[in-house]
Each structure stands twice: as C-alpha cells, then as structure tokens.
Amino acid sequence: MENHIGSHLSGDNLPFIEDLYAEYLREPGSVDSSWVPVFQEYFGFEVTGHSGRAAPQFTPRSLFSPAHIGGGLGGHSEAEYADLASQGFSVRTPERSTKFAARVRALVRAYRLHGHLTAKLDPLGRPHAGEPPPDLDPARYAIGDDDMQTPVLCEALFGNEEVTMARVMEKLNALYCGHIAIEFQNIPDNEPRSWLRKQIEVNEYAPITGAEERIRILKQLTGAEAFEDFLHKKYVGAKRFSLSGGDSLIPMMHAMLQEGGRLGLEEVIIGMAHRGRLNVLHNVMGKPARSMLSEFEKNPSPEDYLGSSDVKYHMGYSNEYALEDSDKQLHLSLCFNPSHLEFVNPVVAGRTRAKQDRLGVEDSRRRLLPLLLHGDAAFSGQGIVPETLQMGRLRGYDIGGTLHIVINNQVGFTASPDESRSTTYATDIAKLLEIPIFHVNGHDPEACVRVAKLAMRYRQRFHQDVVIDLVCFRQWGHNEGDEPRFTQPLMYQQIEATEPVRRHYATQLIAEGVLDEQAVEQLMNDKLEAYTEVFEKVRHTPERPSVSSLDGLWHPYKGGDVEISDQAETSVTVEELKALGAKISAVPEEIDAHRTIRRLFKNRESMAAGETPIDWGFAESLAFATLIAEGTRVRISGQDSIRGTFNHRQAAITDATTGDRYWPVRAAGDAAFDIYNSFLSEAGVLGFEYGYSLDYPDALVAWEAQFGDFANGAQVIIDQFISSGEDKWERLSGLVMLLPHGFEGQGPEHSSARLERFLQLSAEHNWSVCNLTLPAQYFHALRRQIHNTTRKPLVVMTPKSLLRLREATSSLEDLSDGVFQCVIGETREIDVPSVRRVLMCSGKVYYDLIAYAQEHGHDDVAIIRIEQLYPLATSALKVALKPYPNAELVWVQEEPKNMGAWWYMFVRFYETLGEPPRYIGRPESASPATGFKEAHEIEQLMIMRTAFDASR
C-alpha cells in the first residue's frame, strides 16, 4: 500500500484519485480494496465502505423539492476531470497539507455541479423542500468549522489573493447558490466550459453598478407593469395572458438585444406563445399603444373581419429596434403562432436558416438569431421541444444556436409542477444538447439582465443553444377570466403577499440613493397618463388592425381566393433537356460507384438522349436541374431523402472507397441544390421546412415523408400552419409536401397518406392537392410552383409502384411541349358512342384499371384521371366528360369509402354536374388497409370486377 500512496499522491494524479474515489462511492465493489487506505490517507477522514447515499428517486418533483443528489465526488463525468489543469484553478494552503487542498478543490467542484440545487430562485420565497445536497456540505470533505479561518490560495476565485476558507465559502454561495444558478459542467468541450467559469468566477456575471443602467431597468419594469395594470382596469375580463409576475422578462430581452447588437447581431426571429406576448409586442418590439388598445375595442364594422384573421395574442409583428450608443438597428420579427404553444419552434428555426442561407456570408449565423420564449409546462411537456432542440446541430438544420427563455410560472394552467414533469427543472429536457442552462430569480431584475447578457455572449461566441429559466409567477389565472385559487390556493396566498417586482426594485434603488420616491412614482404616472390619452382616442375611433406580411421578398407574389393556373410556362426545350440530362447523368470515372448505381445512371443517359422513356426519378431530377439552371434554389429534406425511400432518387452517389458523396444534379448550374436526410421526425422537420419557405419564396422547398402515412405525426403543422396560415395570418408559402401513397398490400401504415384529410382542409384555394399518374405531370407540377406568381403549398400523393412501372413513363416531348394537366381524359382508342360507363379516378389505381380493361377487352368503358383534386378544374372535367353524355358516371378509388377522395368528390360532382357518381372502392373501414398481401389482392380484384361489370 505504501507504493500506492507514495506514487499516486502527486498533483498530476489527483484527478485520477478523485475519479477512482467517485467510482468507489458509486459502487464499492468495483474498486480494489487495496485503495481504501489511499482514500483514507488522501481525504483524511474515515471511509466506511459506501457513501451512505439514498437510493435514486424517480418521483415527480418541482424546483423546490429537488432530487436527493449523491455525495462526495460521485456522478462526475470524465470531461469534468480531464480539464483540471486548464481551469486556471489551484488551491494552495501554505500552512496545511496537499490533502486539504484536494478537499477544497473537490468542494469547489461540487458547488459548480450542484450549487444550483440550493439557489434562491423562487420569487415567492419558498424554501427548498428536503435536505440540501450532501455534496455541498464541507464536512463531507473533512472541512470543519475550525478550518474556516485557514488561509488558502484559490486562483480560480481570487487570483493570487490569499483568503480564508470562510471567504471561499461565501463566494461559492454567492456565485452558485444565489439568485443566479447555472448548470454547465455537463458541457463536454473544455473551451466553452472554461469560458463560462471565467465569466462566473472572475467576472461574477458582470455586476451592474452604473446608476444609468439601473434607472433604465426600472423604467422598463415600469412600462411592463403599467401596460398590464392599465389593461386590467380598462378591459375587465378580456383575455391578454398577462406578463404580471414575470415583468423582468422585459428588461431581460432589452439587455439581450442590446448585447447582441454590440456583437454583430442584425436580425432576431422570435417565437413565443401567449404568456406576455402583448407586453413584448408593445414594450420590446415597439408596437404602438394605439394599435394595442384598438385590438381590445369592439370594431364598428365587424363584417369586415368575417372569415379571416386570428385573435390578437396569436398575431405576429415586425419592427426595427434601436440600439443604444449606435445609429444601427436590429430587425425584430415575431412569428405568428397558434394555441399549439411550442409548435412555432421549428418554424422559427426554418425561417432563421432561410434568412441565413439567403444572406450567404460566412458569418450569417452571427448576424441572425432565433429567440424562443417558452412556458415551463409546455417546454417540459411537448415533444416538439426536444425535436427542435435535436435538429439544432444537424447539417441541414444548423442555425448557429437558439436563445431560449422559459417563462417559468411554476404552474401550467391548473397543473402543479409535480403533475407536469418528472424532473427537477422544467428545462431538464435541454440537457440532451449539453448546453448551459441558467436559472434566475425573476424578482431580481439585475440578475436577469446579467444572465441575459452572458447568454447572448455565449451564443455569439460558440454558436450553440442557451437556455434561461426565468423563475417567476403568474399574477392572475391562466387568463384573466380564470380563478387560480380553485386549484392553487396556497400559492396564490403567497403571490398576494409578494411585492411586485417593480416596487421591490424601486425600494432597493431608493435605499441606495439612486432615485427618490417621487421620481419613482412619476415614472409610473407618466406611463399611465400616456395610456389614458391614447385610450380616450381609440374608444371613439379604434385603429383597424392590419397585417402587412406581403412586403419585401413577397412583393412579387400573390395569394388570395384565386385560381391556381394550370397553364404556367413550365416547358423546357428538348435541346436544353438533353444537355442538362447528359450533365446530371454522367458519373465521373474517378467515382467508385456501386455497379447498380452506374447502371441506373447509364439508363438515365439513354433517357436524356431520348432513346428510352423517362421514369419518375429522372423526371424529378430534370425538374430540379432545369430550375437550378434558371437560378432557383432547391431544398428538400426528409427521412432518407438523398437516396429516396424507394431507391428512385439517388441524389448523391457515395464513393465506395472514400465514402465521399458526388451530387450529379449540382452539375446543372450554380444555384444551390440542398437535399438532406432528416432525423427521425415529422413535426419538427416539416415545421422547419414550412418556416424556410416563409422566407425563401423564390426557392423550391419540399418536405418528403418516408411514407405518406407518417405525415400524421406532423398534423399540427399541417392543420395550424400550412393549410390555414394564409387565411389566419396572410402568410404565403410555396412549400411542397411529397407523400408516398398507393395501395400495394404493404399494410395500414404504408398505403394511405390520408388524402381525405388534406381534401377536408381544402378551401379558399389555400393549396393544391394532386395525385399524379405520369412523370411529366410531376415535372410540370414542380416547375409550376416556381413559375407561377401565385404562391400556394403543393401536396403531392407521390407513387411507389409507379416509380418503376413501364406504363408510367413520359417522353422528352411531354416535358418540352406539355403543360400540367389538371384532368386527363381517355387516351386509348375506344368506340366513343358505345361507352356505357365512365370511370373517374386519381393516382395509381388508374394503371390497375387500364390493365384490367386491356386484359378483358373493355373498350366500352372510358377512364378519366383527376390529376389535381383541389382546386378541382371543373371546366376541364366537363370537357373530358362531354363525349359521353349518356354514360354512367362512376368514381373508383382504392381507399375505403370513408377515406380517400370520395366524399370530397361526391359534393363537387353534385355541385358541378347536378348528380353524384356511383362509388366503387373498398367499404368503410377504421383502418386504411389490410395487413395481408393475399387479402389485398382479393380486395383489389373485387374493385376491378365491380368497376367493369355492367351487372354490378
């Protein structure tokens, strides 16, 4: 044992000893017993064989009933030990041993790790529940009361100044257990971790000392409180989702924006739910009081608003924000948001990425920032939050870090924290990113401002997410008509006894001689008088709310209840198609491509030359290539989108030797061709791409579902943003949704993209919904998205079996001379006068019908394809039906009767033709399809027989 002690108690090996001891505390049997005397000698106190810690507890808890944290040095990661030498941290005790220095160092590290668990974060003054974490007890490291006057040299905290152990404890408590607490030791990279230590331990979160800044904070608090109080008195019971209790958000946001402006920030894209939204709009974004108050007034002409717009706390706004001591401004944009709280998160991220890509400079991440404001219950409860956090560092979705502020009311509607989450903090989900998480007491506005500045500096320096947990309370109920004392009576007793933050801070400034009482009251009176003056004006002539989202980039484009033209110029000359086709089909010899891939591209060379028909995958590549050659950016993402789920796309060729990727379509031109395999998310990725489309109207932006069925995982984005965004918020989008659809016996989850849902959401020409049968149709539909000045989303039921079906091909001439056809009439040579039945259908079932008709010689039945289901081209449909005035009209579909297009088409046919057609398809079903291949084939055969048999 003497060898152990003599050889290992050197400074270089202290981390090793501590790590080994940590393992011993976790599991005594995992460490050789010969080390026990070393621990006794090294740590200077009795080792009993186990730490005596309580077993892990996984019960729901709130911030103020924290988990029982293990003792000693347990639970530390390798990264926490690996950077000891780089911390700028040593403890020297001139009159004591190295062992004491090691104990002090272990105690300091424990405060860095666990100090936040005893921090004074609750503005209601409630104490922490349970015992303090044992790690923070000096006695655990054999540091007693008699050691408090021992002189130590702790460079990390005091530089070269020799101080007492009591001073060390005092500073540790001030830095890590006061009104600011930080979790950052889990960051694996030493550089940001060390930088944060310096900001905390040397700069002490940059204390605010100047009177000017403190008065500015008070003015901002006064503005926040005056706004809420005025509305509360003048518009009794009106919903506004007050910020009262979380007023420090306003100076926090101002500090963050000002700091960002000094660090090169130019634009901030903001997403937030209801809580405090109106206050932020007015007191941060500068929306005029006249506009704000007008929205609370009854409008004299309510008929002007029928069928449009949204409630005031969902609406967005953009404005310029002035920077202090500078003639520069920040552009602020608050995104429109529905009541689905956190679902705006990926939309904000996508908008930010689009703006950064459009800027196209190396430091675009520094210039544009996404800022998300969350509620505590929503941040910990809604799955879209981790989906959005997860995408932040992926190549296709990186935006240089997001700043998050959680407005922590410590209650969600009527649910307490122990009912809302199973973690200590509402922010614990963010730990998956290994980023800093700041917790701050909302009743200390200076602490809030200091944290806001530090968070902004961190983001701008390291381009990573940062989370601020603003611990506050909710003065009123969930909304101002709600009574919170029904469910949280004790909490609201404490809220009633708590002084408003403005008054609390003003008292502090008065005591310190910064301001006097009269000046404080004058600030509030001035605000209230200004609101009163505006109020008197808007009572008689309220300002008409206006939405101006079609300026700037969107000026050339239009929306509205207009026909989506099917005659946009989408053709490309044969010569251009051949030239581009040859470029994107060529595989350089130096690329070690798989032989099957080389064969595929060899076939595409033949298609490009006009020697063989064009299949679906090559038509798509030609659509991308022609757009890129014209200068249009193309962006696609989805699960396995680079190769294509069904192996049809092959957008990149992977070199079998190097693993590098070669992108054939990029040879078409200089415009960007970005296609990404997304992570396994629907809602997050679709929200991102929708957001991207909002700020890149001149790009082809597409999201592809791996199977169309999976779109239901993103239903909130579809319902609340894509289908209704233009109607509610006047936000246009040209987003393309590619949803594989078709009944091929692959089971319920791999057959239907739920076409019926998209048709049910169709109204006011809000989008196009297509179920196509030809590669040329797909080619023209994609190009139409760009060449139309009308911007609407496009929903495409993309095929699976048709990707390789010989009959589902097109020629170069179909691409060069053709246009998109909303309806395709009968193309076979049949005896028109003898036609007894007209089968109308959409998508893949057309080829099943054709095959059956040819096999059984049914020339007395015509088949018409509806390629664009919405908007239905009624004039084109009438033209296709005109040759068969006496024929029976039948609608044929593969989907069950309660799904697919039937009920939508039933109504449209009745309106257009005066009578509905007959239905042929699967019977009603709760599930889209059978899971048995044999059963599917029998069902399909029954549909074919019924469609052509005159007796049925």
Coordinates of N, CA and C in Angstrom, one line a residue, residues 426-562:
A426 N -38.0 22.4 -15.2 CA -38.7 22.4 -16.4 C -37.8 22.4 -17.6
T427 N -36.5 22.8 -17.4 CA -35.6 22.9 -18.5 C -34.7 21.6 -18.7
D428 N -34.9 20.6 -17.9 CA -34.0 19.4 -17.9 C -34.0 18.8 -19.3
I429 N -35.0 18.9 -20.1 CA -35.0 18.3 -21.4 C -33.9 18.8 -22.3
A430 N -33.5 20.1 -22.0 CA -32.5 20.7 -22.8 C -31.1 20.2 -22.6
K431 N -30.9 19.3 -21.5 CA -29.6 18.8 -21.2 C -29.2 17.8 -22.3
L432 N -30.1 17.4 -23.1 CA -29.7 16.5 -24.2 C -28.7 17.1 -25.1
L433 N -28.6 18.5 -25.2 CA -27.7 19.2 -26.0 C -26.4 19.5 -25.4
E434 N -26.3 19.2 -24.1 CA -25.0 19.6 -23.3 C -24.7 21.0 -23.5
I435 N -25.6 21.9 -23.1 CA -25.5 23.3 -23.2 C -25.7 24.0 -21.9
P436 N -25.3 25.2 -21.7 CA -25.5 25.9 -20.4 C -27.0 26.2 -20.2
I437 N -27.4 26.0 -19.0 CA -28.8 26.3 -18.6 C -28.7 27.2 -17.4
F438 N -29.2 28.5 -17.5 CA -29.2 29.4 -16.4 C -30.6 29.4 -15.8
H439 N -30.6 29.4 -14.4 CA -31.8 29.6 -13.7 C -31.6 31.0 -12.9
V440 N -32.7 31.8 -13.0 CA -32.6 33.1 -12.4 C -33.9 33.5 -11.7
N441 N -33.8 34.1 -10.5 CA -34.9 34.6 -9.8 C -35.5 35.8 -10.5
G442 N -36.8 35.7 -10.9 CA -37.4 36.8 -11.7 C -37.7 38.0 -10.8
H443 N -37.5 37.9 -9.5 CA -37.7 39.1 -8.7 C -36.4 39.9 -8.5
D444 N -35.4 39.5 -9.1 CA -34.1 40.2 -9.1 C -33.8 40.6 -10.6
P445 N -34.3 41.8 -11.0 CA -34.1 42.2 -12.4 C -32.7 42.4 -12.8
E446 N -31.8 42.8 -11.9 CA -30.4 42.9 -12.3 C -29.8 41.6 -12.6
A447 N -30.2 40.6 -11.8 CA -29.7 39.2 -12.1 C -30.2 38.8 -13.4
C448 N -31.4 39.1 -13.7 CA -32.0 38.7 -15.0 C -31.2 39.3 -16.2
V449 N -30.9 40.6 -16.0 CA -30.2 41.3 -17.0 C -28.8 40.8 -17.2
R450 N -28.1 40.4 -16.1 CA -26.8 39.9 -16.2 C -26.7 38.6 -16.9
V451 N -27.7 37.7 -16.6 CA -27.8 36.4 -17.2 C -28.1 36.6 -18.7
A452 N -29.0 37.5 -19.1 CA -29.3 37.7 -20.5 C -28.1 38.1 -21.3
K453 N -27.3 39.0 -20.7 CA -26.1 39.4 -21.5 C -25.1 38.3 -21.6
L454 N -25.0 37.5 -20.6 CA -24.0 36.4 -20.6 C -24.5 35.3 -21.6
A455 N -25.8 35.1 -21.6 CA -26.3 34.1 -22.5 C -26.1 34.5 -24.0
M456 N -26.3 35.8 -24.3 CA -26.1 36.3 -25.6 C -24.6 36.2 -26.0
R457 N -23.7 36.6 -25.1 CA -22.3 36.5 -25.4 C -21.9 35.0 -25.7
Y458 N -22.4 34.1 -24.9 CA -22.1 32.7 -25.1 C -22.6 32.3 -26.5
R459 N -23.8 32.6 -26.8 CA -24.4 32.2 -28.1 C -23.5 32.8 -29.3
Q460 N -23.2 34.0 -29.2 CA -22.5 34.7 -30.3 C -21.1 34.2 -30.4
R461 N -20.5 33.7 -29.3 CA -19.1 33.2 -29.3 C -19.1 31.8 -29.8
F462 N -20.0 30.9 -29.3 CA -19.9 29.5 -29.5 C -20.9 28.9 -30.4
H463 N -21.9 29.7 -30.8 CA -23.0 29.4 -31.8 C -23.7 28.1 -31.3
Q464 N -24.0 28.1 -30.1 CA -24.8 26.9 -29.5 C -26.0 27.5 -28.8
D465 N -27.0 26.6 -28.6 CA -28.2 27.0 -27.8 C -27.8 27.4 -26.4
V466 N -28.6 28.2 -25.8 CA -28.5 28.6 -24.4 C -30.0 28.7 -23.9
V467 N -30.1 28.2 -22.7 CA -31.5 28.2 -22.1 C -31.4 29.1 -20.8
I468 N -32.4 30.0 -20.7 CA -32.6 30.7 -19.4 C -33.9 30.3 -18.8
D469 N -33.9 29.9 -17.6 CA -35.1 29.5 -16.8 C -35.4 30.7 -15.9
L470 N -36.4 31.5 -16.4 CA -36.8 32.7 -15.6 C -37.9 32.3 -14.6
V471 N -37.4 32.1 -13.4 CA -38.4 31.6 -12.4 C -39.2 32.8 -11.8
C472 N -40.5 32.8 -12.1 CA -41.3 33.9 -11.7 C -42.6 33.3 -11.2
F473 N -43.7 34.0 -11.4 CA -45.0 33.5 -11.0 C -46.1 34.2 -11.9
R474 N -47.3 33.7 -11.8 CA -48.4 34.2 -12.7 C -49.3 35.0 -11.8
Q475 N -49.4 36.3 -11.9 CA -50.2 37.1 -11.0 C -51.7 36.7 -11.1
W476 N -52.2 36.4 -12.2 CA -53.6 36.1 -12.4 C -53.7 34.6 -12.8
G477 N -54.9 34.2 -13.2 CA -55.0 32.8 -13.7 C -54.4 32.6 -15.1
H478 N -54.7 31.5 -15.6 CA -54.2 31.2 -17.0 C -54.6 32.3 -18.0
N479 N -55.8 32.8 -17.8 CA -56.2 34.0 -18.5 C -56.9 34.8 -17.5
E480 N -57.2 36.1 -17.8 CA -57.7 37.0 -16.8 C -59.1 36.7 -16.3
G481 N -59.8 35.8 -17.0 CA -61.1 35.4 -16.5 C -61.1 34.1 -15.7
D482 N -59.9 33.6 -15.5 CA -59.7 32.3 -14.8 C -59.5 32.6 -13.3
E483 N -60.0 31.7 -12.4 CA -59.7 31.9 -11.0 C -58.7 30.8 -10.5
P484 N -57.5 31.2 -10.3 CA -56.4 30.2 -9.9 C -56.5 29.7 -8.5
R485 N -57.3 30.4 -7.6 CA -57.4 29.9 -6.2 C -58.2 28.7 -6.1
F486 N -58.9 28.3 -7.1 CA -59.6 27.0 -7.1 C -58.6 25.8 -6.9
T487 N -57.5 26.0 -7.6 CA -56.6 24.8 -7.7 C -55.2 25.1 -7.0
Q488 N -54.8 26.3 -6.9 CA -53.5 26.6 -6.2 C -53.7 27.7 -5.1
P489 N -54.6 27.4 -4.1 CA -54.9 28.4 -3.1 C -53.7 28.9 -2.3
L490 N -52.8 27.9 -1.9 CA -51.7 28.3 -1.1 C -50.7 29.1 -1.8
M491 N -50.4 28.8 -3.1 CA -49.5 29.5 -3.9 C -50.0 30.9 -4.1
Y492 N -51.3 31.1 -4.3 CA -51.8 32.4 -4.6 C -51.9 33.3 -3.3
Q493 N -51.9 32.6 -2.1 CA -51.8 33.4 -0.9 C -50.4 34.0 -0.9
Q494 N -49.4 33.3 -1.3 CA -48.0 33.8 -1.3 C -47.9 34.9 -2.4
I495 N -48.5 34.7 -3.5 CA -48.5 35.7 -4.6 C -49.1 37.0 -4.1
E496 N -50.2 36.9 -3.4 CA -50.8 38.1 -2.9 C -49.9 38.9 -1.9
A497 N -49.1 38.1 -1.2 CA -48.2 38.7 -0.2 C -46.9 39.2 -0.8
T498 N -46.7 38.9 -2.1 CA -45.4 39.2 -2.7 C -45.5 40.6 -3.4
E499 N -44.5 41.4 -3.1 CA -44.5 42.8 -3.6 C -44.1 42.7 -5.1
P500 N -44.8 43.5 -6.0 CA -44.5 43.5 -7.4 C -43.0 43.8 -7.6
V501 N -42.4 43.2 -8.7 CA -41.0 43.3 -8.9 C -40.6 44.8 -9.1
R502 N -41.4 45.6 -9.8 CA -41.1 47.0 -9.9 C -41.0 47.7 -8.6
R503 N -41.9 47.5 -7.7 CA -41.9 48.1 -6.4 C -40.7 47.6 -5.6
H504 N -40.5 46.4 -5.7 CA -39.4 45.7 -4.9 C -38.0 46.3 -5.4
Y505 N -37.9 46.5 -6.7 CA -36.6 47.0 -7.2 C -36.5 48.5 -6.9
A506 N -37.6 49.2 -7.0 CA -37.6 50.7 -6.7 C -37.2 50.9 -5.3
T507 N -37.7 50.1 -4.4 CA -37.4 50.3 -3.0 C -35.9 50.1 -2.8
Q508 N -35.3 49.2 -3.5 CA -33.9 48.9 -3.5 C -33.1 50.2 -4.0
L509 N -33.5 50.7 -5.1 CA -32.8 51.9 -5.7 C -33.0 53.1 -4.8
I510 N -34.1 53.3 -4.1 CA -34.4 54.4 -3.2 C -33.4 54.3 -2.0
A511 N -33.3 53.0 -1.5 CA -32.5 52.8 -0.3 C -31.0 53.1 -0.6
E512 N -30.6 52.9 -1.9 CA -29.2 53.1 -2.3 C -29.0 54.5 -2.8
G513 N -30.0 55.3 -2.8 CA -29.9 56.7 -3.2 C -29.8 56.9 -4.7
V514 N -30.2 56.0 -5.5 CA -30.2 56.1 -7.0 C -31.3 57.0 -7.4
L515 N -32.5 56.8 -6.8 CA -33.7 57.6 -7.1 C -34.4 57.9 -5.8
D516 N -35.3 58.9 -5.9 CA -36.2 59.1 -4.7 C -37.6 58.6 -5.0
E517 N -38.4 58.6 -4.0 CA -39.8 58.1 -4.2 C -40.6 58.8 -5.2
Q518 N -40.4 60.1 -5.2 CA -41.1 61.0 -6.1 C -40.8 60.7 -7.6
A519 N -39.5 60.4 -7.8 CA -39.1 60.1 -9.2 C -39.7 58.8 -9.6
V520 N -39.7 57.8 -8.7 CA -40.2 56.5 -9.0 C -41.7 56.6 -9.4
E521 N -42.5 57.3 -8.6 CA -43.9 57.5 -8.8 C -44.2 58.2 -10.1
Q522 N -43.3 59.2 -10.4 CA -43.5 60.0 -11.6 C -43.4 59.1 -12.9
L523 N -42.4 58.2 -12.8 CA -42.3 57.3 -13.9 C -43.6 56.5 -14.2
M524 N -44.2 56.0 -13.2 CA -45.4 55.2 -13.3 C -46.6 56.2 -13.8
N525 N -46.7 57.3 -13.2 CA -47.8 58.3 -13.6 C -47.7 58.7 -15.0
D526 N -46.5 58.9 -15.5 CA -46.3 59.3 -16.9 C -46.8 58.3 -17.8
K527 N -46.5 57.0 -17.5 CA -46.9 55.9 -18.3 C -48.4 55.8 -18.4
L528 N -49.0 55.9 -17.2 CA -50.5 55.7 -17.1 C -51.2 56.9 -17.8
E529 N -50.7 58.1 -17.7 CA -51.3 59.2 -18.3 C -51.2 59.1 -19.9
A530 N -50.1 58.6 -20.3 CA -49.9 58.4 -21.8 C -51.0 57.4 -22.3
Y531 N -51.2 56.3 -21.5 CA -52.1 55.3 -21.9 C -53.5 55.8 -21.9
T532 N -53.8 56.6 -20.9 CA -55.2 57.2 -20.8 C -55.5 58.1 -22.0
E533 N -54.5 58.9 -22.4 CA -54.7 59.8 -23.6 C -55.0 58.9 -24.8
V534 N -54.2 57.9 -25.0 CA -54.5 57.0 -26.2 C -55.8 56.3 -26.1
F535 N -56.2 55.9 -24.9 CA -57.4 55.2 -24.6 C -58.6 56.0 -25.0
E536 N -58.6 57.3 -24.7 CA -59.7 58.2 -25.0 C -59.9 58.4 -26.5
K537 N -58.8 58.3 -27.2 CA -58.9 58.4 -28.7 C -59.4 57.1 -29.3
V538 N -58.9 56.0 -28.9 CA -59.3 54.8 -29.6 C -60.7 54.3 -29.2
R539 N -61.3 54.8 -28.1 CA -62.6 54.5 -27.7 C -63.6 54.9 -28.8
H540 N -63.4 56.0 -29.4 CA -64.3 56.5 -30.4 C -63.8 56.1 -31.8
T541 N -62.5 56.0 -32.1 CA -62.1 55.7 -33.4 C -60.9 54.7 -33.3
P542 N -61.3 53.4 -33.0 CA -60.2 52.4 -33.0 C -59.5 52.2 -34.3
E543 N -58.3 51.9 -34.2 CA -57.5 51.7 -35.4 C -57.8 50.3 -36.0
R544 N -58.0 50.2 -37.3 CA -58.3 49.0 -37.9 C -57.0 48.1 -38.0
P545 N -57.0 46.9 -37.4 CA -55.8 46.1 -37.4 C -55.5 45.7 -38.9
S546 N -54.2 45.7 -39.1 CA -53.7 45.4 -40.5 C -52.6 44.4 -40.4
V547 N -52.5 43.6 -41.4 CA -51.5 42.6 -41.5 C -50.7 42.9 -42.7
S548 N -49.4 43.2 -42.6 CA -48.6 43.5 -43.8 C -47.4 42.5 -43.9
S549 N -47.8 41.3 -44.4 CA -46.8 40.3 -44.5 C -46.4 40.0 -45.9
L550 N -46.9 40.8 -46.9 CA -46.6 40.6 -48.3 C -45.7 41.7 -48.8
D551 N -44.9 42.3 -48.0 CA -43.9 43.3 -48.5 C -42.6 42.6 -48.7
G552 N -41.6 43.4 -49.1 CA -40.2 42.9 -49.2 C -40.1 41.8 -50.2
L553 N -39.6 40.6 -49.7 CA -39.4 39.4 -50.6 C -40.7 39.0 -51.2
W554 N -41.8 39.2 -50.6 CA -43.1 38.7 -51.0 C -43.8 39.6 -52.0
H555 N -43.3 40.8 -52.2 CA -44.0 41.7 -53.1 C -44.3 41.2 -54.5
P556 N -43.5 40.4 -55.1 CA -43.9 39.9 -56.5 C -44.9 38.8 -56.5
Y557 N -45.3 38.3 -55.3 CA -46.1 37.1 -55.3 C -47.5 37.5 -54.7
K558 N -48.5 36.6 -55.0 CA -49.8 36.9 -54.6 C -50.5 35.6 -54.0
G559 N -51.5 35.8 -53.3 CA -52.3 34.7 -52.7 C -53.7 35.0 -53.0
G560 N -54.6 34.7 -52.0 CA -56.0 35.1 -52.1 C -56.8 34.0 -52.7
D561 N -58.1 34.2 -52.8 CA -59.0 33.3 -53.4 C -59.0 33.4 -54.9
V562 N -57.9 32.9 -55.5 CA -57.8 33.0 -56.9 C -57.5 31.6 -57.5

